[in-house]
Coordinates of N, CA and C in Angstrom, one line a residue:
Chain A
X1 N 127.4 147.2 123.7 CA 127.6 147.6 125.1 C 128.9 146.9 125.5
X2 N 129.4 146.9 126.9 CA 130.5 146.3 127.4 C 130.1 144.6 127.4
X3 N 131.2 144.0 126.8 CA 130.9 142.5 126.9 C 132.4 141.7 127.3
X4 N 132.1 140.9 128.1 CA 133.4 139.9 128.8 C 133.3 138.6 128.2
X5 N 134.2 138.1 127.5 CA 134.3 136.9 127.1 C 135.3 135.8 127.8
X6 N 135.0 134.8 127.9 CA 136.0 133.8 128.6 C 136.1 132.4 127.7
X7 N 137.2 131.9 127.8 CA 137.5 130.7 127.1 C 138.5 130.0 127.8
X8 N 138.4 128.7 127.8 CA 137.3 127.8 127.1 C 136.3 127.7 128.1
X9 N 135.1 127.2 127.5 CA 134.0 127.0 128.1 C 133.9 126.0 129.3
X10 N 134.7 124.7 128.7 CA 134.9 123.8 129.4 C 136.4 123.2 129.3
X11 N 136.9 122.5 130.3 CA 138.3 122.1 130.5 C 138.3 121.0 131.4
X12 N 138.9 119.8 130.9 CA 139.2 118.8 131.7 C 140.5 118.4 131.7
X13 N 141.1 118.1 132.8 CA 142.5 117.8 133.1 C 142.7 116.6 133.9
X14 N 143.8 116.0 134.0 CA 144.2 115.0 134.9 C 144.8 115.7 135.9
X15 N 144.5 115.2 137.1 CA 145.3 115.8 138.2 C 146.8 115.9 138.0
X16 N 147.3 117.0 138.6 CA 148.5 117.3 138.5 C 149.0 118.2 137.1
X17 N 148.0 118.2 136.3 CA 148.3 119.1 135.0 C 148.0 120.4 135.2
X18 N 148.3 121.4 134.6 CA 148.1 122.8 134.7 C 146.9 123.2 133.8
X19 N 146.2 124.3 134.2 CA 144.9 124.8 133.7 C 144.8 126.4 133.4
X20 N 144.6 126.8 132.2 CA 144.5 128.3 132.3 C 143.2 128.8 131.5
X21 N 142.6 129.7 132.1 CA 141.1 130.2 131.5 C 141.6 131.8 131.2
X22 N 141.0 132.2 130.1 CA 141.3 133.6 129.5 C 139.9 134.4 129.5
X23 N 140.2 135.6 129.8 CA 139.1 136.5 129.9 C 139.5 137.7 129.1
X24 N 138.4 138.1 128.2 CA 138.7 139.3 127.3 C 137.5 140.2 127.3
X25 N 137.8 141.6 127.3 CA 136.7 142.6 127.4 C 136.9 143.3 126.0
X26 N 135.6 143.7 125.6 CA 135.5 144.6 124.3 C 135.9 146.1 124.9
X27 N 135.8 146.2 126.1 CA 136.2 147.8 126.5 C 137.4 147.8 127.6
X28 N 138.1 148.8 127.7 CA 139.1 148.8 128.8 C 138.1 148.7 130.2
X29 N 139.0 148.0 131.2 CA 138.2 148.0 132.4 C 139.1 148.6 133.4
X30 N 138.3 149.1 134.5 CA 138.8 149.6 135.7 C 139.5 148.4 136.4
X31 N 138.9 147.6 136.5 CA 139.4 146.2 137.4 C 138.8 145.3 136.9
X32 N 139.4 144.0 137.3 CA 138.8 142.7 137.0 C 138.9 141.8 138.1
X33 N 138.1 141.2 138.3 CA 137.8 140.3 139.5 C 137.3 138.6 139.1
X34 N 137.9 137.9 139.8 CA 137.8 136.5 139.7 C 136.8 135.8 140.8
X35 N 136.3 135.0 140.5 CA 135.3 134.1 141.3 C 135.3 132.8 140.9
X36 N 135.2 131.8 141.9 CA 135.0 130.5 141.9 C 133.8 130.2 142.3
X37 N 133.0 129.2 141.5 CA 131.7 128.6 142.0 C 131.7 126.9 142.0
X38 N 131.8 126.4 143.2 CA 131.9 125.0 143.3 C 130.5 124.4 142.9
X39 N 130.4 123.1 142.3 CA 129.3 122.5 142.0 C 128.3 122.6 143.0
X40 N 127.1 123.1 142.8 CA 125.9 123.4 143.6 C 126.0 124.5 144.5
X41 N 127.0 125.3 144.4 CA 127.5 126.2 145.3 C 127.4 127.6 144.6
X42 N 127.6 128.6 145.4 CA 127.8 130.2 144.8 C 128.8 130.9 144.4
X43 N 128.9 131.7 143.6 CA 130.4 132.5 143.2 C 130.9 133.0 144.5
X44 N 132.2 132.7 144.9 CA 133.0 133.1 145.9 C 134.1 134.1 145.2
X45 N 134.5 135.2 145.6 CA 135.3 136.1 145.3 C 136.9 135.4 145.5
X46 N 137.7 135.5 144.7 CA 139.3 135.1 144.7 C 140.1 136.2 144.9
X47 N 139.7 137.1 143.7 CA 140.8 138.2 143.7 C 140.4 139.4 142.7
X48 N 141.0 140.5 143.2 CA 140.9 141.9 142.4 C 142.1 142.2 141.7
X49 N 142.2 142.4 140.2 CA 143.2 143.1 139.8 C 143.0 144.6 139.4
X50 N 143.8 145.5 139.6 CA 143.5 146.7 139.4 C 144.6 147.4 138.3
X51 N 146.0 147.1 138.5 CA 146.8 147.9 137.7 C 147.1 147.2 136.5
X52 N 147.6 147.9 135.4 CA 148.0 147.3 134.2 C 149.1 146.5 134.5
X53 N 149.1 145.3 133.7 CA 150.2 144.5 133.9 C 150.3 143.7 135.3
X54 N 149.5 144.0 136.1 CA 149.5 143.3 137.5 C 149.2 141.7 137.5
X55 N 150.1 141.3 138.1 CA 150.3 139.8 138.5 C 150.1 139.6 139.9
X56 N 149.2 138.4 140.3 CA 149.0 138.3 141.7 C 148.9 136.6 141.8
X57 N 149.4 136.2 142.7 CA 149.6 134.8 143.3 C 148.8 134.3 144.3
X58 N 148.0 133.3 144.4 CA 147.6 132.6 145.8 C 147.7 131.3 145.5
X59 N 148.9 130.9 146.2 CA 149.6 129.5 146.3 C 149.7 129.1 144.8
X60 N 148.7 128.3 144.3 CA 149.2 127.4 142.9 C 148.4 128.3 141.7
X61 N 147.5 129.4 142.3 CA 146.8 130.2 141.3 C 147.6 131.6 141.0
X62 N 147.6 131.8 139.7 CA 148.2 133.3 139.3 C 147.5 133.7 138.4
X63 N 147.1 135.1 138.7 CA 146.2 135.9 137.9 C 146.8 137.0 137.3
X64 N 146.7 137.2 136.1 CA 147.3 138.5 135.3 C 146.3 139.5 134.7
X65 N 146.7 140.8 134.7 CA 145.9 141.8 134.1 C 146.7 142.4 132.9
X66 N 146.2 142.3 132.0 CA 146.8 142.6 130.7 C 147.3 144.1 130.8
X67 N 148.3 144.5 129.9 CA 149.0 145.9 129.8 C 147.7 146.8 129.3
X68 N 147.1 146.6 128.3 CA 145.6 147.2 128.0 C 144.8 147.3 128.9
X69 N 144.8 146.7 129.9 CA 143.6 146.3 130.8 C 142.3 145.9 129.9
X70 N 142.5 145.1 129.0 CA 141.3 144.5 128.5 C 141.3 143.0 128.5
X71 N 142.4 142.5 129.0 CA 142.4 141.0 129.0 C 143.0 140.4 130.5
X72 N 142.4 139.4 130.9 CA 143.1 138.6 132.2 C 143.1 137.2 131.8
X73 N 143.8 136.7 132.8 CA 143.9 135.3 132.7 C 144.2 134.6 134.2
X74 N 143.8 133.5 134.4 CA 143.9 132.6 135.7 C 144.6 131.5 135.3
X75 N 145.8 131.1 135.9 CA 146.5 129.7 135.7 C 146.6 129.0 137.1
X76 N 146.3 127.8 136.9 CA 146.5 126.9 137.9 C 147.4 126.0 137.8
X77 N 148.6 125.8 138.8 CA 149.5 125.1 138.4 C 149.1 123.6 139.3
X78 N 149.7 122.6 138.7 CA 149.3 121.2 139.4 C 148.0 121.3 139.9
X79 N 147.0 121.0 138.9 CA 145.5 121.1 139.4 C 145.5 119.9 140.7
X80 N 144.3 120.1 141.2 CA 144.1 119.0 142.2 C 142.5 118.9 142.0
X81 N 141.9 117.8 142.5 CA 140.6 117.6 142.5 C 139.7 118.7 143.4
X82 N 140.3 119.4 144.2 CA 139.7 120.3 145.0 C 139.6 121.8 144.0
X83 N 140.3 121.6 142.8 CA 140.1 122.8 142.1 C 138.7 122.9 141.3
X84 N 138.1 121.7 141.2 CA 137.1 121.6 140.3 C 135.9 122.6 140.4
X85 N 135.1 123.1 139.5 CA 134.4 124.5 139.7 C 134.3 125.0 138.5
X86 N 133.7 126.1 138.5 CA 133.4 127.1 137.4 C 134.1 128.4 137.8
X87 N 135.0 128.7 136.9 CA 135.8 130.1 137.3 C 135.3 131.3 136.3
X88 N 134.8 132.2 137.0 CA 134.4 133.3 136.3 C 135.3 134.7 136.5
X89 N 135.4 135.5 135.5 CA 135.8 136.7 135.5 C 134.7 137.6 135.5
X90 N 135.0 138.9 136.1 CA 134.0 140.0 136.0 C 134.9 141.3 136.0
X91 N 134.6 141.8 134.7 CA 135.1 143.1 134.5 C 134.3 144.3 134.8
X92 N 135.0 145.3 135.3 CA 134.3 146.6 135.8 C 134.5 147.6 134.8
X93 N 133.6 148.0 134.1 CA 133.9 149.2 133.2 C 132.8 150.0 133.7
X94 N 131.7 150.4 133.1 CA 130.6 151.0 133.6 C 129.8 150.4 134.6
X95 N 129.6 149.2 134.5 CA 129.0 147.9 135.5 C 130.1 146.7 135.6
X96 N 129.8 146.0 136.4 CA 130.6 144.8 136.7 C 129.9 143.7 135.8
X97 N 130.5 143.1 134.8 CA 129.9 142.1 133.8 C 130.8 140.9 134.1
X98 N 130.0 139.7 134.1 CA 130.4 138.4 134.3 C 130.8 138.0 133.0
X99 N 131.9 137.1 132.8 CA 132.0 136.3 131.8 C 131.1 135.0 131.9
X100 N 131.1 134.0 131.1 CA 130.2 132.7 131.3 C 130.7 131.9 132.0
X101 N 132.3 132.0 132.1 CA 133.0 131.1 133.0 C 133.6 129.7 132.2
X102 N 134.5 129.4 132.9 CA 135.2 128.3 132.5 C 135.0 127.0 133.3
X103 N 134.3 126.0 133.1 CA 134.0 124.9 134.1 C 135.3 123.9 133.8
X104 N 136.0 123.9 135.0 CA 137.1 122.8 135.2 C 136.7 121.6 135.9
X105 N 137.1 120.3 135.3 CA 136.8 119.3 136.0 C 138.2 118.6 136.0
X106 N 138.7 117.8 136.9 CA 139.8 117.1 137.1 C 139.6 115.7 137.6
X107 N 140.2 115.0 136.8 CA 140.3 113.4 137.3 C 141.7 112.9 137.8
X108 N 141.3 112.2 138.6 CA 142.5 111.5 139.6 C 143.2 110.1 139.0
Chain B
X1 N 130.3 130.6 154.8 CA 129.2 131.4 154.9 C 129.5 132.9 154.6
X2 N 128.9 133.5 153.6 CA 129.0 134.8 153.0 C 128.6 136.0 153.9
X3 N 127.5 135.5 154.6 CA 126.7 136.3 155.5 C 125.4 137.3 154.7
X4 N 125.5 136.7 153.5 CA 124.1 136.9 152.7 C 123.1 135.8 152.6
X5 N 122.0 136.1 152.9 CA 120.8 135.1 153.2 C 119.7 135.4 151.9
X6 N 119.2 134.1 151.5 CA 118.1 134.2 150.4 C 117.1 133.2 151.0
X7 N 115.8 133.5 150.7 CA 114.8 132.7 150.9 C 113.7 132.8 149.5
X8 N 113.1 131.8 149.2 CA 113.5 130.4 149.9 C 114.6 129.7 149.1
X9 N 115.0 128.6 149.5 CA 116.1 128.0 148.8 C 115.4 127.4 147.5
X10 N 114.3 127.0 147.5 CA 113.8 126.2 146.3 C 112.5 126.8 146.1
X11 N 111.8 126.9 144.5 CA 110.5 127.4 144.5 C 110.0 126.6 143.3
X12 N 109.1 126.1 143.5 CA 108.5 125.4 142.2 C 107.2 126.1 142.1
X13 N 106.8 126.5 140.8 CA 105.5 127.2 140.4 C 104.9 126.6 139.2
X14 N 104.1 127.3 138.6 CA 103.3 127.1 137.3 C 103.5 128.4 136.7
X15 N 103.6 128.1 135.3 CA 103.6 129.3 134.4 C 102.1 130.3 134.5
X16 N 102.8 131.5 134.4 CA 101.7 132.8 134.6 C 101.7 133.0 136.0
X17 N 102.2 132.3 136.8 CA 102.3 132.7 138.3 C 103.4 133.8 138.5
X18 N 103.2 134.3 139.9 CA 104.0 135.4 140.2 C 104.7 134.8 141.5
X19 N 106.1 135.2 141.6 CA 106.9 134.9 142.8 C 107.6 135.9 143.3
X20 N 108.2 135.9 144.8 CA 108.9 137.0 145.3 C 110.1 136.3 145.8
X21 N 111.3 136.7 145.5 CA 112.5 135.8 146.1 C 113.0 137.2 147.0
X22 N 113.8 136.6 148.3 CA 114.0 137.6 149.2 C 115.4 137.4 149.5
X23 N 116.0 138.4 149.7 CA 117.7 138.7 150.0 C 117.9 139.7 151.2
X24 N 118.8 139.1 152.1 CA 119.3 139.9 153.3 C 120.8 140.2 153.0
X25 N 121.2 141.5 153.0 CA 122.5 141.6 152.5 C 123.5 141.5 153.9
X26 N 124.9 141.3 153.5 CA 125.8 141.5 154.7 C 125.6 142.5 155.7
X27 N 125.7 142.5 156.9 CA 125.7 143.5 157.7 C 126.5 144.6 157.2
X28 N 126.1 145.7 157.3 CA 126.8 147.2 156.7 C 126.9 147.2 155.4
X29 N 126.7 146.1 154.5 CA 126.5 146.4 153.1 C 125.5 147.3 152.5
X30 N 125.5 148.1 151.6 CA 124.5 149.1 151.3 C 124.1 148.8 149.8
X31 N 124.7 148.1 149.1 CA 124.5 147.5 147.7 C 124.0 146.1 147.7
X32 N 123.0 145.9 146.8 CA 122.7 144.5 146.7 C 122.3 144.3 145.2
X33 N 122.8 143.3 144.7 CA 122.8 143.1 143.3 C 121.9 141.7 143.1
X34 N 121.2 141.7 142.0 CA 120.4 140.3 141.7 C 121.1 139.9 140.2
X35 N 121.1 138.4 140.3 CA 121.8 138.0 139.1 C 120.9 136.6 138.8
X36 N 120.8 136.4 137.8 CA 120.0 135.0 137.0 C 121.2 134.1 136.4
X37 N 121.3 132.9 136.8 CA 122.1 131.8 136.3 C 121.4 130.7 135.9
X38 N 121.5 130.5 134.3 CA 121.1 129.5 133.8 C 122.2 128.9 133.0
X39 N 121.8 127.5 132.5 CA 123.0 126.8 132.0 C 123.7 127.4 130.9
X40 N 122.6 128.1 130.0 CA 123.2 128.5 128.6 C 123.6 130.0 128.7
X41 N 123.3 130.6 129.7 CA 123.5 132.3 129.6 C 124.6 132.5 130.9
X42 N 124.9 131.6 131.5 CA 125.9 132.1 132.5 C 125.3 133.1 133.6
X43 N 126.1 133.8 134.3 CA 125.7 134.8 135.2 C 125.1 136.0 134.6
X44 N 123.8 136.5 134.6 CA 123.4 137.5 134.0 C 122.9 138.6 135.2
X45 N 123.5 139.7 135.1 CA 123.4 140.7 135.9 C 121.9 141.4 135.8
X46 N 121.1 141.5 136.6 CA 119.7 142.0 136.6 C 119.5 143.3 137.1
X47 N 120.1 143.7 138.1 CA 119.7 145.0 138.9 C 120.6 145.1 140.1
X48 N 120.9 146.4 140.1 CA 121.5 146.7 141.4 C 120.6 148.0 142.3
X49 N 120.5 147.7 143.6 CA 119.9 148.6 144.5 C 121.2 149.3 145.5
X50 N 121.2 150.6 145.7 CA 122.1 151.1 146.7 C 121.3 151.9 147.7
X51 N 121.4 151.4 148.8 CA 120.7 152.3 150.0 C 119.2 152.6 149.6
X52 N 118.8 151.9 148.9 CA 117.2 152.0 148.7 C 116.7 152.5 147.3
X53 N 118.0 152.6 146.7 CA 117.6 153.2 145.2 C 118.0 152.4 144.1
X54 N 117.5 152.1 143.2 CA 118.0 151.8 142.0 C 119.2 152.4 141.5
X55 N 120.3 151.7 141.2 CA 121.7 152.0 140.7 C 122.0 151.9 139.5
X56 N 121.8 150.8 139.0 CA 122.1 150.0 137.8 C 121.2 149.0 137.3
X57 N 121.0 149.0 135.9 CA 120.1 147.8 135.4 C 120.7 147.1 134.5
X58 N 120.5 145.8 134.4 CA 120.9 144.9 133.4 C 119.9 144.4 132.5
X59 N 120.3 143.0 132.2 CA 119.2 142.4 131.5 C 117.9 142.0 132.1
X60 N 117.3 142.9 132.8 CA 116.0 142.6 133.4 C 114.9 142.8 132.7
X61 N 114.0 141.9 132.8 CA 112.7 141.7 131.7 C 111.9 142.6 132.4
X62 N 110.8 143.1 131.7 CA 109.7 143.8 132.3 C 108.8 143.5 133.1
X63 N 108.8 141.9 133.0 CA 108.0 141.1 134.1 C 108.6 141.1 135.5
X64 N 109.8 141.5 135.5 CA 110.8 141.2 136.7 C 110.6 142.8 137.4
X65 N 110.8 142.9 138.7 CA 110.8 144.1 139.4 C 111.5 143.7 140.5
X66 N 112.3 144.7 141.2 CA 112.9 144.7 142.7 C 112.9 145.7 143.5
X67 N 113.0 145.8 144.3 CA 112.9 146.8 145.5 C 114.0 146.7 146.5
X68 N 114.4 147.6 147.4 CA 115.3 147.4 148.4 C 114.4 148.3 149.5
X69 N 114.3 147.8 150.6 CA 113.7 148.4 151.7 C 114.5 149.2 153.0
X70 N 113.9 150.2 153.6 CA 114.9 150.9 154.5 C 115.5 149.9 155.3
X71 N 115.2 148.6 155.6 CA 116.4 147.7 156.6 C 117.4 147.2 155.4
X72 N 117.5 147.4 154.3 CA 118.4 147.2 153.2 C 117.9 145.7 152.4
X73 N 117.1 145.0 153.2 CA 116.7 143.7 152.5 C 116.1 144.0 151.1
X74 N 116.3 143.2 150.2 CA 115.6 143.4 148.9 C 114.8 142.1 148.4
X75 N 113.9 142.4 147.6 CA 113.2 141.5 147.1 C 113.2 141.6 145.4
X76 N 112.9 140.5 144.9 CA 113.0 140.3 143.4 C 111.8 139.8 143.1
X77 N 110.9 140.2 142.3 CA 109.4 139.9 142.1 C 109.5 139.5 140.5
X78 N 108.9 138.4 140.3 CA 109.1 137.8 138.9 C 107.5 137.6 138.7
X79 N 107.0 137.8 137.6 CA 105.5 137.7 137.3 C 105.4 137.1 135.9
X80 N 104.3 136.8 135.7 CA 103.7 136.2 134.4 C 105.1 135.2 134.0
X81 N 105.1 134.0 134.9 CA 106.5 133.3 134.7 C 106.3 132.4 133.6
X82 N 107.4 132.3 132.9 CA 107.6 131.4 131.6 C 108.6 130.3 132.0
X83 N 108.5 129.2 131.2 CA 109.2 128.0 131.5 C 110.7 128.4 131.5
X84 N 110.9 129.3 130.5 CA 112.2 129.7 130.3 C 112.9 130.9 131.7
X85 N 111.8 131.0 132.6 CA 112.5 131.6 133.6 C 113.0 130.9 134.7
X86 N 113.0 129.5 134.5 CA 113.5 128.3 135.3 C 115.0 128.5 135.6
X87 N 115.7 129.1 136.5 CA 117.0 129.3 136.8 C 117.4 129.1 138.2
X88 N 118.5 129.5 138.4 CA 119.1 129.9 139.8 C 119.1 131.5 139.9
X89 N 118.8 131.8 141.0 CA 118.8 133.3 141.1 C 119.5 133.9 142.4
X90 N 120.7 134.6 142.0 CA 121.6 134.8 143.1 C 121.3 136.3 143.5
X91 N 121.6 136.7 144.9 CA 121.9 137.9 145.4 C 123.2 138.1 145.8
X92 N 123.6 139.5 145.6 CA 124.8 139.7 146.1 C 125.0 141.0 146.8
X93 N 126.1 141.0 147.7 CA 125.9 142.5 148.4 C 127.4 142.8 148.5
X94 N 127.7 144.4 148.7 CA 128.8 144.6 148.6 C 129.0 145.8 149.6
X95 N 130.0 146.5 149.7 CA 130.5 147.2 150.8 C 129.9 148.7 150.3
X96 N 130.3 149.8 151.2 CA 129.5 151.0 151.1 C 129.6 151.9 149.8
X97 N 130.7 151.4 148.8 CA 130.8 152.4 147.6 C 129.4 152.0 146.7
X98 N 129.1 153.1 145.9 CA 127.9 153.4 145.2 C 128.0 152.4 144.0
X99 N 129.2 152.1 143.4 CA 129.4 151.4 142.0 C 129.6 149.8 142.6
X100 N 129.7 149.3 141.2 CA 130.1 147.8 141.5 C 131.4 147.6 141.7
X101 N 131.9 148.2 142.8 CA 133.4 148.3 143.1 C 133.5 147.3 144.1
X102 N 134.5 146.7 144.4 CA 135.0 146.0 145.5 C 134.3 144.4 145.3
X103 N 134.6 143.8 146.4 CA 134.0 142.3 146.4 C 132.7 142.2 146.5
X104 N 131.9 141.4 145.8 CA 130.7 141.0 145.9 C 130.4 139.7 146.6
X105 N 129.7 139.8 147.7 CA 129.5 138.3 148.5 C 128.1 138.0 148.2
X106 N 128.2 136.9 147.4 CA 126.9 136.0 147.0 C 126.2 135.3 148.0
X107 N 124.7 135.2 147.9 CA 124.2 134.1 148.8 C 124.2 133.0 148.4
X108 N 123.5 132.0 148.9 CA 123.2 130.7 148.3 C 122.5 130.3 147.2
X109 N 121.7 131.5 146.8 CA 120.6 131.3 145.5 C 119.2 130.7 146.1
X110 N 118.5 131.1 145.0 CA 117.0 130.4 145.2 C 117.0 129.8 143.8
X111 N 116.7 128.5 144.0 CA 116.3 127.8 142.7 C 114.7 127.9 142.2
X112 N 114.7 128.5 141.1 CA 113.2 128.6 140.8 C 113.1 127.4 139.5
X113 N 111.9 126.7 139.7 CA 111.4 125.9 138.8 C 110.0 126.2 138.2
X114 N 109.7 126.4 137.0 CA 108.7 126.7 136.4 C 108.1 125.8 135.6
X115 N 107.0 125.1 135.9 CA 106.5 123.8 135.5 C 105.2 124.3 134.4

């Protein structure tokens, strides 16, 4: 069945360093969504990518959707302590399947 | 605040028992999704309802069942509980589309502890 893999599982960075998480699907996706879950909170929608090769930016966050629509990445430039949390990708094929997430910790 | 409400916030029960988790979607949303989140399994999709009907099924155990009522609130019933069922259970809702399309808005979750 459809699987969405996300790496790395954990990432620790110093404040100011960049961070990237990668998402790979076993099947071609209709779209991909990204969510952020703060510690003790619930997943919150960040963005949706639909087109092949699409790149979207939200301030320091850059989201990319691969040309084959099977992979995606989230890049954070100059991380801040407010960026801590778990970032999930969710790929839509026949259903919306969440990756296991990348947990980001940031030390100041 | 996502507009999705879940009750109770915490639930502690014993093995073998049965519990019911409740979810009210955002106003106007017809789809409700249930997810189980545990430390080692991430966010596992359980089931989706659309306007009262089951739309999609994920990794939901036979001991678990759900329904969506005419007022669109949903309940997740967990029976014959086992220690491994301890997890955070999220409900999410989305807009009028029938599929898992568009943004999903998550509720605050119910933390279930089975002793």
